[in-house]
Short mmCIF file of C-alpha atoms in Angstrom, two decimals:
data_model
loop_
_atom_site.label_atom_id
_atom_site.label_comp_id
_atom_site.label_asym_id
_atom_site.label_seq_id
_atom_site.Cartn_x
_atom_site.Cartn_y
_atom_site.Cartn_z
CA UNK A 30 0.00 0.00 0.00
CA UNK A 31 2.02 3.09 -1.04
CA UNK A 32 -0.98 5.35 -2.45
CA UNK A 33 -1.89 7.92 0.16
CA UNK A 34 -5.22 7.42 2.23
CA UNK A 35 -8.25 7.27 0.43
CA UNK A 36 -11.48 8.03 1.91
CA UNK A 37 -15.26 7.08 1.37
CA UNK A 38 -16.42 9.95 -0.57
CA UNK A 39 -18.28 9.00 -3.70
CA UNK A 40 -18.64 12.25 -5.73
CA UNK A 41 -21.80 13.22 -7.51
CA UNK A 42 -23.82 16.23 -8.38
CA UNK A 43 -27.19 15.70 -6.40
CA UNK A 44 -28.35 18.56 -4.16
CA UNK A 45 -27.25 16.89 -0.97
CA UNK A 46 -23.58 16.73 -2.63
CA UNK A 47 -24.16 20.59 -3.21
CA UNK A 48 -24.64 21.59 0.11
CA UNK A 49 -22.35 23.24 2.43
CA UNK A 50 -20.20 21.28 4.52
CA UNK A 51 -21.20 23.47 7.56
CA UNK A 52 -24.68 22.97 7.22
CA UNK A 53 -24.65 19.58 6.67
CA UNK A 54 -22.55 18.99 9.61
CA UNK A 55 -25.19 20.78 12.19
CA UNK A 56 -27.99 19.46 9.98
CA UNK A 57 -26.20 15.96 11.47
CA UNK A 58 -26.18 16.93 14.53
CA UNK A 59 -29.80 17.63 14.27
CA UNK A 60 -31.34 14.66 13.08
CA UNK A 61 -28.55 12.59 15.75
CA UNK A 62 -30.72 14.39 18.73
CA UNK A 63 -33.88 13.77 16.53
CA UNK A 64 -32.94 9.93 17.03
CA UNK A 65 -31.77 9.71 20.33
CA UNK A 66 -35.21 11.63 21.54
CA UNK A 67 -37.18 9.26 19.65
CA UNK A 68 -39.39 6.89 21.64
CA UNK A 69 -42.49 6.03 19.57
CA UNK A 70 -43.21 4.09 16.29
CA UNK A 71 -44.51 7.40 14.84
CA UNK A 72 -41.02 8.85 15.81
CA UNK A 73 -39.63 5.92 14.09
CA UNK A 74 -41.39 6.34 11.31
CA UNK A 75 -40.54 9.93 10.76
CA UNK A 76 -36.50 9.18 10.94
CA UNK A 77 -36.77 6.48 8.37
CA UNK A 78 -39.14 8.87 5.79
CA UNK A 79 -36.39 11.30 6.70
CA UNK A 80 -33.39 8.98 5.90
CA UNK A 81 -34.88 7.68 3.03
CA UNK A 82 -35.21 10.87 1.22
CA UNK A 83 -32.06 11.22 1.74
CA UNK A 84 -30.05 8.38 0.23
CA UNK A 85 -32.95 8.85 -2.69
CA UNK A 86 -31.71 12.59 -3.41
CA UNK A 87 -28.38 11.89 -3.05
CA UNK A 88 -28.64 8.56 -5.33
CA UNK A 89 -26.23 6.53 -2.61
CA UNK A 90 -26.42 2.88 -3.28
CA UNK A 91 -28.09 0.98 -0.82
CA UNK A 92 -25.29 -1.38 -0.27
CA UNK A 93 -23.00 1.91 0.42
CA UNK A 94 -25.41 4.06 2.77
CA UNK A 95 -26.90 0.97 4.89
CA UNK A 96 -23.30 -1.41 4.47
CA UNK A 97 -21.37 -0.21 8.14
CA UNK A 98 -24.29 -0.81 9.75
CA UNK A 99 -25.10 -4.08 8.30
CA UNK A 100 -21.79 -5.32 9.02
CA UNK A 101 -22.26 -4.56 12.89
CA UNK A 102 -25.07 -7.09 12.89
CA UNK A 103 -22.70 -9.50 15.71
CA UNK A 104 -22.29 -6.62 17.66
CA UNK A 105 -26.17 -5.54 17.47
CA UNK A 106 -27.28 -9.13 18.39
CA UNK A 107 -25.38 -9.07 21.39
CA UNK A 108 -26.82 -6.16 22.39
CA UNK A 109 -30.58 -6.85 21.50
CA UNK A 110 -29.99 -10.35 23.55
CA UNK A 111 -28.35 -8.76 26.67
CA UNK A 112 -31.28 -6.36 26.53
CA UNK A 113 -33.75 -8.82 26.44
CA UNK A 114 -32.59 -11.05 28.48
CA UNK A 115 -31.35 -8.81 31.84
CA UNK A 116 -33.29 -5.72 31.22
CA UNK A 117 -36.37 -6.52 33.88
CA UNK A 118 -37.10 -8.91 36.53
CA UNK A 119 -40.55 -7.70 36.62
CA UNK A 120 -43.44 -9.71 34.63
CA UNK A 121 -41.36 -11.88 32.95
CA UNK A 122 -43.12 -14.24 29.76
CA UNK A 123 -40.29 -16.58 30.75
CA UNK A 124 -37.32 -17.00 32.77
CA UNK A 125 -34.69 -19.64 34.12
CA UNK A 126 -31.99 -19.33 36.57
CA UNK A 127 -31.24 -15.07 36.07
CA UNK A 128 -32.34 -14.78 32.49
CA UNK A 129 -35.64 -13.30 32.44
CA UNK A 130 -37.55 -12.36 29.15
CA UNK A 131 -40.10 -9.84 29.44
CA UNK A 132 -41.97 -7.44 26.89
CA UNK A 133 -40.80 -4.59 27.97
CA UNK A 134 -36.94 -6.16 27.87
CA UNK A 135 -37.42 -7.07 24.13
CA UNK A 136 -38.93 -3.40 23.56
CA UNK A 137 -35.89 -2.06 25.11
CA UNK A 138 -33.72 -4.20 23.41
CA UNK A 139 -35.68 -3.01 19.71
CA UNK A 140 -34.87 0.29 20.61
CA UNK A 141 -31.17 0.72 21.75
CA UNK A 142 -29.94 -1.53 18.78
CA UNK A 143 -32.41 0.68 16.42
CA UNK A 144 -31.22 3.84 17.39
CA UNK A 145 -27.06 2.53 17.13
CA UNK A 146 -28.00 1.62 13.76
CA UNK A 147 -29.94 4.68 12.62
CA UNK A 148 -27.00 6.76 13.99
CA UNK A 149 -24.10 4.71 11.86
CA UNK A 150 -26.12 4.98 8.23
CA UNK A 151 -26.97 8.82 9.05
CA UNK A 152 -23.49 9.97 9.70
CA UNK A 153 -22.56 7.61 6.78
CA UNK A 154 -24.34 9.68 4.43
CA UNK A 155 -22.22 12.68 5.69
CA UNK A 156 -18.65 11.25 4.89
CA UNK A 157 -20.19 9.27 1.28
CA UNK A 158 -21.39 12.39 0.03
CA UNK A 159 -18.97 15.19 1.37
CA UNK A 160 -15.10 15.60 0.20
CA UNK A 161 -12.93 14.44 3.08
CA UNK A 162 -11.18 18.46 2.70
CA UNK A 163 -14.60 20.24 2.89
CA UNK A 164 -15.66 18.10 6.56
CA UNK A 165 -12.43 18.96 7.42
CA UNK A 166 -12.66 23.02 6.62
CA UNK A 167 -16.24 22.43 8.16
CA UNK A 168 -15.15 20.78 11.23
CA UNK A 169 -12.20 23.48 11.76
CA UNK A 170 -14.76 26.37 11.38
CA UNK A 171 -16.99 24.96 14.01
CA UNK A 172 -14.63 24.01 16.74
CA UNK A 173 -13.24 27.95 16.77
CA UNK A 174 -14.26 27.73 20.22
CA UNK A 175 -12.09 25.30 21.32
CA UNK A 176 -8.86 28.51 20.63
CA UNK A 177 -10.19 29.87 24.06
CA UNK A 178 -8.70 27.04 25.83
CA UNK A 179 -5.22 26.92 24.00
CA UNK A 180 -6.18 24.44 21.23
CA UNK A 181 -4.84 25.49 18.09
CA UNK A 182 -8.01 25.05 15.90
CA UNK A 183 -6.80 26.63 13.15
CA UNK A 184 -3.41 24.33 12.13
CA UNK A 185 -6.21 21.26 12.46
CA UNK A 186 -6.58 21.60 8.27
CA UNK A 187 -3.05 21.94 7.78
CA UNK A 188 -1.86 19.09 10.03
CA UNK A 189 -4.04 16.61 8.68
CA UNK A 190 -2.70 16.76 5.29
CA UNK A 191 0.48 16.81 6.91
CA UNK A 192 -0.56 13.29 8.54
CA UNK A 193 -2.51 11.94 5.56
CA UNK A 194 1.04 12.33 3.85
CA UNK A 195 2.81 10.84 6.60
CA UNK A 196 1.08 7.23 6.01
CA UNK A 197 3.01 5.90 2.51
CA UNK A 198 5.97 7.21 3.81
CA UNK A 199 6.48 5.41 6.79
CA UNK A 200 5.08 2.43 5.17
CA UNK A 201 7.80 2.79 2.82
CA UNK A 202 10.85 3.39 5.54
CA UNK A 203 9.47 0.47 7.37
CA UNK A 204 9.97 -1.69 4.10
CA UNK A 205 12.92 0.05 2.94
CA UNK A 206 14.52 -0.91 6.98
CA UNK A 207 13.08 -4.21 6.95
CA UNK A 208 14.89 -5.34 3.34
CA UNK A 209 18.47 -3.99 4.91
CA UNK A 210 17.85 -6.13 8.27
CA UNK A 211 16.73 -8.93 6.01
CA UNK A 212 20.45 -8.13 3.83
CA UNK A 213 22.03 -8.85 7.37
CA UNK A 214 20.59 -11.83 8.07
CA UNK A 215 16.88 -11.02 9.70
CA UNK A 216 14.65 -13.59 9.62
CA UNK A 217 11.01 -12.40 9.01
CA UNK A 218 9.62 -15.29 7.23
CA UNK A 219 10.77 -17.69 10.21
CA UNK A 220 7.51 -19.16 11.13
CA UNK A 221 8.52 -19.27 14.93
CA UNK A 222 6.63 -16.88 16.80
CA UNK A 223 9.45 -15.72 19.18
CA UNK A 224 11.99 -15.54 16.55
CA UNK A 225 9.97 -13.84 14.39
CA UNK A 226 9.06 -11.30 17.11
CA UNK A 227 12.56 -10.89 17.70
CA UNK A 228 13.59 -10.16 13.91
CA UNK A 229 10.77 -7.20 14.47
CA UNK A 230 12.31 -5.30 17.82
CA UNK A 231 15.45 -3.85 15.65
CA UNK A 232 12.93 -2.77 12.69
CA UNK A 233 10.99 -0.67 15.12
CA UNK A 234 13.61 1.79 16.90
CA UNK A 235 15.04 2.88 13.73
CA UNK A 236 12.22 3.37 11.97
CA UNK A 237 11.16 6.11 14.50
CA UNK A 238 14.77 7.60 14.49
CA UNK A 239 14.02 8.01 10.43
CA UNK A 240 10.40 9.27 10.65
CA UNK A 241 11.13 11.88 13.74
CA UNK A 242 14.33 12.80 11.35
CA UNK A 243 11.69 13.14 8.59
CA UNK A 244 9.30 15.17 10.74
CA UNK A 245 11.72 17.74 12.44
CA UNK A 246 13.28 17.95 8.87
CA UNK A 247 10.12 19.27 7.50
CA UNK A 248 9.37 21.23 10.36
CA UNK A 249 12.30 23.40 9.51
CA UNK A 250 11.60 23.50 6.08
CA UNK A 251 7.77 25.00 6.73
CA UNK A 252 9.23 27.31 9.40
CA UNK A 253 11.87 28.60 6.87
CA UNK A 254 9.16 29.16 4.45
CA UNK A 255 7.14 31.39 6.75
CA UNK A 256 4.78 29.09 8.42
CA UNK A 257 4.67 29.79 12.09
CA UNK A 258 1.07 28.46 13.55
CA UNK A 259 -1.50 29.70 10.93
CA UNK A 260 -2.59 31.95 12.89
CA UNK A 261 -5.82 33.94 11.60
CA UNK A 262 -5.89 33.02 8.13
CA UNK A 263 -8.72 33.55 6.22
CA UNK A 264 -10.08 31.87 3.09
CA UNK A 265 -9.38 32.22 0.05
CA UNK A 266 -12.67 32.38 -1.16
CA UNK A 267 -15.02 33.30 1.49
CA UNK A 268 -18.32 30.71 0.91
CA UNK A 269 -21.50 32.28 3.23
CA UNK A 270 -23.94 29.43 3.27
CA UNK A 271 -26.56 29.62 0.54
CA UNK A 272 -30.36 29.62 0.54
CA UNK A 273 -30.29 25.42 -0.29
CA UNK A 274 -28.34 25.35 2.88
CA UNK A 275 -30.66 27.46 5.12
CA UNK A 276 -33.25 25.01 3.58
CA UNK A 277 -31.59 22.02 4.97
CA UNK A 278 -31.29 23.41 8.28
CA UNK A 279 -35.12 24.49 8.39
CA UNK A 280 -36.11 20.82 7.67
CA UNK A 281 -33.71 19.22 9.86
CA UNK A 282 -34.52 21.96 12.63
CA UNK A 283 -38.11 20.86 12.17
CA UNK A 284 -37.48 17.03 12.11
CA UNK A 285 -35.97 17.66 15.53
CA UNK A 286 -38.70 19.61 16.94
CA UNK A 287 -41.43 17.63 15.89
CA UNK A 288 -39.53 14.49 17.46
CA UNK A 289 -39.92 16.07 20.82
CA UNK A 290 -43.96 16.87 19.79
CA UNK A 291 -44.62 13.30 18.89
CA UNK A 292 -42.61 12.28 22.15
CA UNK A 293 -45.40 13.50 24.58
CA UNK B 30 12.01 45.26 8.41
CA UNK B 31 9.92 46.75 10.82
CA UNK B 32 8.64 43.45 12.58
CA UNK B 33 12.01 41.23 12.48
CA UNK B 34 11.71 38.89 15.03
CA UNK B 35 13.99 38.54 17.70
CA UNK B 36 16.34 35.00 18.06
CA UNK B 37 13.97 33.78 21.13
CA UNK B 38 10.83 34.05 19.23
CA UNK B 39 12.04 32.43 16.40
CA UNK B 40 13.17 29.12 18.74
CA UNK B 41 9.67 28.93 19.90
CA UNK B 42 8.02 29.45 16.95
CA UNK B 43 10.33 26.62 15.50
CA UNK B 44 9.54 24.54 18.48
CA UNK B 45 5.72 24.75 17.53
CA UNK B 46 6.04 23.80 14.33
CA UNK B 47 8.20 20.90 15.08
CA UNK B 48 5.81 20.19 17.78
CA UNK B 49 2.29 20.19 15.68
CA UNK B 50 4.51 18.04 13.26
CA UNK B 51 5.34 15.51 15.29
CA UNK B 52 1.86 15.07 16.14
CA UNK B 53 0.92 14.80 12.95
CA UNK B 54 3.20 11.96 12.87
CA UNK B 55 1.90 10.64 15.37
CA UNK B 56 -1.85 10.95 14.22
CA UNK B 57 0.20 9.27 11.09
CA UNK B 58 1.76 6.28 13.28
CA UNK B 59 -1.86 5.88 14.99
CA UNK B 60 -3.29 5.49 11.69
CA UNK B 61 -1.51 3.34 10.58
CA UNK B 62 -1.42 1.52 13.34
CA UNK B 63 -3.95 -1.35 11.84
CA UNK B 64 -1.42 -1.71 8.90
CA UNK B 65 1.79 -2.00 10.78
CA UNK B 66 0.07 -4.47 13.20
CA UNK B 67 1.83 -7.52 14.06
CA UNK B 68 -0.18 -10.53 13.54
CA UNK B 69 -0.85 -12.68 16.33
CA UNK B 70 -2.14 -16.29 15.20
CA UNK B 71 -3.94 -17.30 18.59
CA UNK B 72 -6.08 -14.85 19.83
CA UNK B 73 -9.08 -13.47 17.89
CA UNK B 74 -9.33 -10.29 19.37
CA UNK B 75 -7.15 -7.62 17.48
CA UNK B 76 -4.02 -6.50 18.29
CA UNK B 77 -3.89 -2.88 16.88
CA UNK B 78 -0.91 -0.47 18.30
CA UNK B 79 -3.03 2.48 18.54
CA UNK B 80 -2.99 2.45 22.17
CA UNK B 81 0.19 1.78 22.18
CA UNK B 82 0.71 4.90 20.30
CA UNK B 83 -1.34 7.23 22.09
CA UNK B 84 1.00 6.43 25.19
CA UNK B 85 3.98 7.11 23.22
CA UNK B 86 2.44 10.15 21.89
CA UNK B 87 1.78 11.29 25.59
CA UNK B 88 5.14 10.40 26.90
CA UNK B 89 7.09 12.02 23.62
CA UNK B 90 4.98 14.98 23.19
CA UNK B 91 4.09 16.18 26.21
CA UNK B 92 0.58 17.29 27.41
CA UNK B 93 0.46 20.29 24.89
CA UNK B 94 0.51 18.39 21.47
CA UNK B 95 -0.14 15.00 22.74
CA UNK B 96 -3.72 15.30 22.99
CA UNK B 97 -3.79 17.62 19.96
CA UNK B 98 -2.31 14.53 17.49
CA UNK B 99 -5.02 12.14 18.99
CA UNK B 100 -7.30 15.24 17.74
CA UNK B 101 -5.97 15.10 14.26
CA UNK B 102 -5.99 11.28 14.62
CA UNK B 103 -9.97 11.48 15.33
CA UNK B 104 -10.14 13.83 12.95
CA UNK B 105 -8.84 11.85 9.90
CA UNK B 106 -11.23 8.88 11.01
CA UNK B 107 -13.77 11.18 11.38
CA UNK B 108 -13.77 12.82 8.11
CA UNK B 109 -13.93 9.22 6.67
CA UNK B 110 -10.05 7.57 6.03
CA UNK B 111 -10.16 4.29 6.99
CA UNK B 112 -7.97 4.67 10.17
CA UNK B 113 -10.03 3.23 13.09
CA UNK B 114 -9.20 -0.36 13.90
CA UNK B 115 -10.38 -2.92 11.08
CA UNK B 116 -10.34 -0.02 8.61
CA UNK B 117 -13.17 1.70 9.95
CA UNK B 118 -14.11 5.35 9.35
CA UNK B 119 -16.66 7.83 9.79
CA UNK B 120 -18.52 10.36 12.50
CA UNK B 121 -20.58 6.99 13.10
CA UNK B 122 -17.70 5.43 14.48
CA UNK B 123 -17.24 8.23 17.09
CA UNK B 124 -20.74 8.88 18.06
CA UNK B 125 -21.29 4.86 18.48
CA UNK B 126 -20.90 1.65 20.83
CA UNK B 127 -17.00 2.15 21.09
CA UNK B 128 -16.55 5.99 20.51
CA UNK B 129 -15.97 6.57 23.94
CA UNK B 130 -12.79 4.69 23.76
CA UNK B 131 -11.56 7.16 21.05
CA UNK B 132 -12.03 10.18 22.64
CA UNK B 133 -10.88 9.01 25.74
CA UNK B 134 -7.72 8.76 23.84
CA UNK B 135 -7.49 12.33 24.27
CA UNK B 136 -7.75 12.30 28.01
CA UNK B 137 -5.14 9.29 27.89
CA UNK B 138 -2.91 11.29 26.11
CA UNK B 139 -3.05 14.68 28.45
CA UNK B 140 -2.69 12.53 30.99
CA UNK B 141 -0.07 10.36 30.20
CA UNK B 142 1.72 13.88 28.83
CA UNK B 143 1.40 15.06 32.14
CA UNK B 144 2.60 11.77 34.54
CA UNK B 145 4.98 11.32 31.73
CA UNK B 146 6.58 14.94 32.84
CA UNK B 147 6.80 14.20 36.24
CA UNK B 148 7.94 11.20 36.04
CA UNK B 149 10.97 12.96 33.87
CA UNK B 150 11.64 15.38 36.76
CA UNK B 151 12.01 12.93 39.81
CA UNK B 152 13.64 10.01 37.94
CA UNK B 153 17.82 9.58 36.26
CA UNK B 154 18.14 9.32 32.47
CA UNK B 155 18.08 5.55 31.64
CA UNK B 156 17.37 4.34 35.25
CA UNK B 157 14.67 1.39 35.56
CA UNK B 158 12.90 3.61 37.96
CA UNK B 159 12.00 5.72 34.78
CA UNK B 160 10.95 2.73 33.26
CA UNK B 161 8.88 2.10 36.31
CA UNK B 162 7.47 5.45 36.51
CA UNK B 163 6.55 5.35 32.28
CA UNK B 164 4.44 2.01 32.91
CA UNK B 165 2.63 3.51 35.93
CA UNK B 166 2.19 6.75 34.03
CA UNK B 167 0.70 4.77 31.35
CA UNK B 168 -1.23 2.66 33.22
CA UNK B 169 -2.97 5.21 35.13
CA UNK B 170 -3.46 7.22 31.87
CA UNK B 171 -5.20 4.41 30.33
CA UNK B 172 -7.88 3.19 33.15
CA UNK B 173 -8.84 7.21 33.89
CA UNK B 174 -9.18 8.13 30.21
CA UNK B 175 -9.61 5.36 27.67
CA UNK B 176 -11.17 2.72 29.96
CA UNK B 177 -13.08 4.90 32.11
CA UNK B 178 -14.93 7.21 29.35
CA UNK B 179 -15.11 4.39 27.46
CA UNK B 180 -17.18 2.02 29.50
CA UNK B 181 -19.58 4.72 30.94
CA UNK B 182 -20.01 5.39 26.80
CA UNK B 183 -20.98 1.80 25.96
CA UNK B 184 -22.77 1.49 29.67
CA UNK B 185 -25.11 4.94 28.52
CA UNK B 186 -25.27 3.68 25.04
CA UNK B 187 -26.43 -0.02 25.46
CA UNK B 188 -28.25 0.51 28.90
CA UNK B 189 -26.44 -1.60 30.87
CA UNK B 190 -24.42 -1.35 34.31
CA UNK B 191 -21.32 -0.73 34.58
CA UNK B 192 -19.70 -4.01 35.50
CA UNK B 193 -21.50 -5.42 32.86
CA UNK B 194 -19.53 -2.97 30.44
CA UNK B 195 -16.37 -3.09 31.50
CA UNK B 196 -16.63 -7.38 30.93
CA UNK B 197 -17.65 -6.51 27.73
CA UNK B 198 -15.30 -3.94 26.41
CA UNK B 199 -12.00 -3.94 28.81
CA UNK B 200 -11.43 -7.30 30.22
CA UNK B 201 -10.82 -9.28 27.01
CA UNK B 202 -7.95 -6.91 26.26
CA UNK B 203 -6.34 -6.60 29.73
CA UNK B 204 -3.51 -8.80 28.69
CA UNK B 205 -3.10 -7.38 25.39
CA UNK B 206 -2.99 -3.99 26.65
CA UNK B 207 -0.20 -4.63 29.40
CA UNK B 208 1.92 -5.82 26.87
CA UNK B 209 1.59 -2.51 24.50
CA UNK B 210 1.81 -0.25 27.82
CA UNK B 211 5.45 -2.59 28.22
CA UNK B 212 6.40 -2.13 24.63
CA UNK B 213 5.09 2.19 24.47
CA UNK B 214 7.39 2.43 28.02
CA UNK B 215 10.57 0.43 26.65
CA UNK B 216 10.43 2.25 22.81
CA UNK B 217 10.42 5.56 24.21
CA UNK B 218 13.48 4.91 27.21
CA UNK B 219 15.44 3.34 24.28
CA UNK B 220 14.87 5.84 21.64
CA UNK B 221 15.60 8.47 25.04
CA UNK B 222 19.18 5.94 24.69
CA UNK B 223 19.93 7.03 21.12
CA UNK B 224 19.64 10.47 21.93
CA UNK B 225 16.06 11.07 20.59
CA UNK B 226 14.41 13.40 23.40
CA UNK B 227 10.82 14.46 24.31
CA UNK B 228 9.65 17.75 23.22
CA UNK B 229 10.53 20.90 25.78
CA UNK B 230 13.39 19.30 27.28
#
């Protein structure tokens, strides 16, 4: 693997793909309280109408949008049974030893594993159908708060694509390392465990020696070119949020407050 | 030439550059940390190194940027590269089941950063007692941050008690997780050996 990281996006020109990064991030936000607050069918029912136009407008395969969830289906199980099977004492249909199955354990059991999986294939729509640069330009403008406690918010953008270039390259020193041990006599491909983890412990010091040689090497470089912290930049092209953005926060605003109508 | 800055500001300014770059590395090194795994054949549950690296992180860069590359680290996954354990990416990740043990990476980190300090301060270069003091540091780092917000996260999230959590989500990795904290402690006295030191010091 020497390409850099990839991410999930898929790109397309549907409205949802059009949207501002910023509004789709609080419009996430939005429908993730919508779902937590949720507690009746009709509540349900509104979520999934919601979700469904959704993938629709955005024209996300099924197998993509629904997939991450799907593959937690272990994980869910285990949940739905421990649910179900500890959740009340009280009025059981049927019980042995401590396990005790009752209605309103099954109910509970429904819910919790509905609402972990309505939460994984909503913020999956986010990352298929946003750029992995715009969430991160969105996520830097909205944690500006954080600079009043010392974080520095705004060398998050910079940093990452600092990191996301980091990857190939120390896959590549590890391999370049590992073929000079192997030259003096390492034995990788030994297919005993402890000398195998003992042709390992000399890869990993010098690897970091290389990559913090690497790092502080381009540290200088960026500080001799003027970088020092970035400070208040500002964009490039300043992008105020549009009126198909105010549009998705209306609905998603409303989705939210009707959730806590249907609730009483 | 009216705003030339002076020697000292320039060795700060250097020294946050290098220091936001070495956590990027180490966002990098956490990343990657399901990649470079080593492959144990007998036990089914995985053996990723990103704990492993958030300790190092915390010992190596202090409690200024240590918490700041497990940022950049959640960040990346969050923003949907593949970099959470078994290639998994995405906000869902965070806000789910497990998230809790991501962001109390952060805490682990700070915390760690801070012990780590200390434990610089009362202890010799290249004595066992700094050893000592890295495993406690890490130790303690781990069960208050990771293991603590962790568990009350997948407690809230699946409704169940506590006890009942922490069976679930920390005791199955208790041995695995000794030997990283053992491996995070040793790496960073040895590179400290070659002449590779923390940041601010």
């Amino acid at each position: 693997m020497k390409q850099p990281l990839t991410g999930r996006f898929i790109p397309g020109d549907s409205p949802v793909h059009a949207l501002d990064a910023r509004a789709k991030l609080i419009c996430l936000i939005l429908l993730l309280a919508a779902v937590v607050s949720a507690g009746t069918v009709y509540g349900y029912g509104l979520i999934l109408a919601v979700i469904s136009v959704i993938l629709l407008v955005a024209e996300l395969p099924l197998h993509l949008a629904v997939g991450p969830a799907w593959r937690m289906w272990p994980f869910l199980s285990v949940i739905f049974i421990m649910n179900a099977l500890f959740f009340t004492a009280t009025d059981p249909l049927w019980s042995w030893w401590i396990f005790h199955i009752s209605l309103a354990g099954v109910q509970q059991g429904i819910h919790v594993v509905t609402n972990v999986a309505l939460i994984m294939i909503i913020s999956n729509a986010l990352t298929l159908t946003t750029a992995p640069l715009e969430i991160t330009k969105a996520l830097a403008s909205l944690i500006k708060p954080l600079r009043l406690i010392g974080i520095p918010t705004d060398d998050v953008a910079m940093i990452i694509s600092v990191a996301i270039r980091f990857v190939p390259t120390l896959l590549e020193e590890a391999d370049m390392i590992k073929k000079a041990q192997i030259a003096r006599g390492a034995r990788f491909e030994s297919k005993r465990l402890t000398e195998k983890a003992k042709s390992y412990l000399p890869l990993i010091v010098p690897i970091f020696i290389a990559a913090f040689r690497r790092a502080d090497e381009l540290a200088l470089a960026m500080e001799a070119r003027g970088y020092h912290g970035a400070g208040r930049r500002t964009p490039q092209r300043p992008a105020p949020l549009r009126l198909p953005d105010y549009a998705a926060l209306m609905v998603c605003m409303t989705v939210s407050i009707l959730q806590l109508a249907l609730l009483r | 030439m009216s705003e030339q800055p002076t020697t000292g500001e320039m060795t700060t300014r250097l020294q946050h550059v290098r220091g936001i770059v070495r956590a990027a590395l180490f966002a990098a090194l956490m990343g990657s940390g399901g990649i470079l795994a080593l492959q144990v054949p007998i036990s089914t549950v995985p053996f990723t190194l990103q704990t492993m690296f958030v300790i190092m992180a915390g010992l190596f860069l202090g409690p200024r940027y240590a918490p700041f590359s497990v940022v950049i680290y959640l960040t990346m996954g969050a923003i949907g590269l593949p970099v959470f354990s078994k290639g998994g990416a995405g906000i869902g990740i965070l806000l789910g089941p497990t998230g809790g043990y991501l962001i109390g990476f952060i805490v682990t980190a700070w915390l760690v950063g801070v012990l780590g300090a200390l434990v610089r301060v009362v202890t010799a270069k290249q004595s066992g007692l700094r050893l000592v003091g890295y495993i406690l540091a890490a130790v303690m780092g781990l069960s208050l941050g990771t293991y603590l917000l962790g568990t009350l996260r997948l407690a809230a999230l699946l409704q169940i008690g506590f006890l009942e959590a922490a069976l679930v989500g920390v005791v199955p990795f208790l041995a695995a997780e000794l030997l990283k904290v053992l491996l995070a402690a040793g790496l960073i006295v040895s590179l400290e050996r070659r002449g590779l030191y923390p940041n601010n010091e």
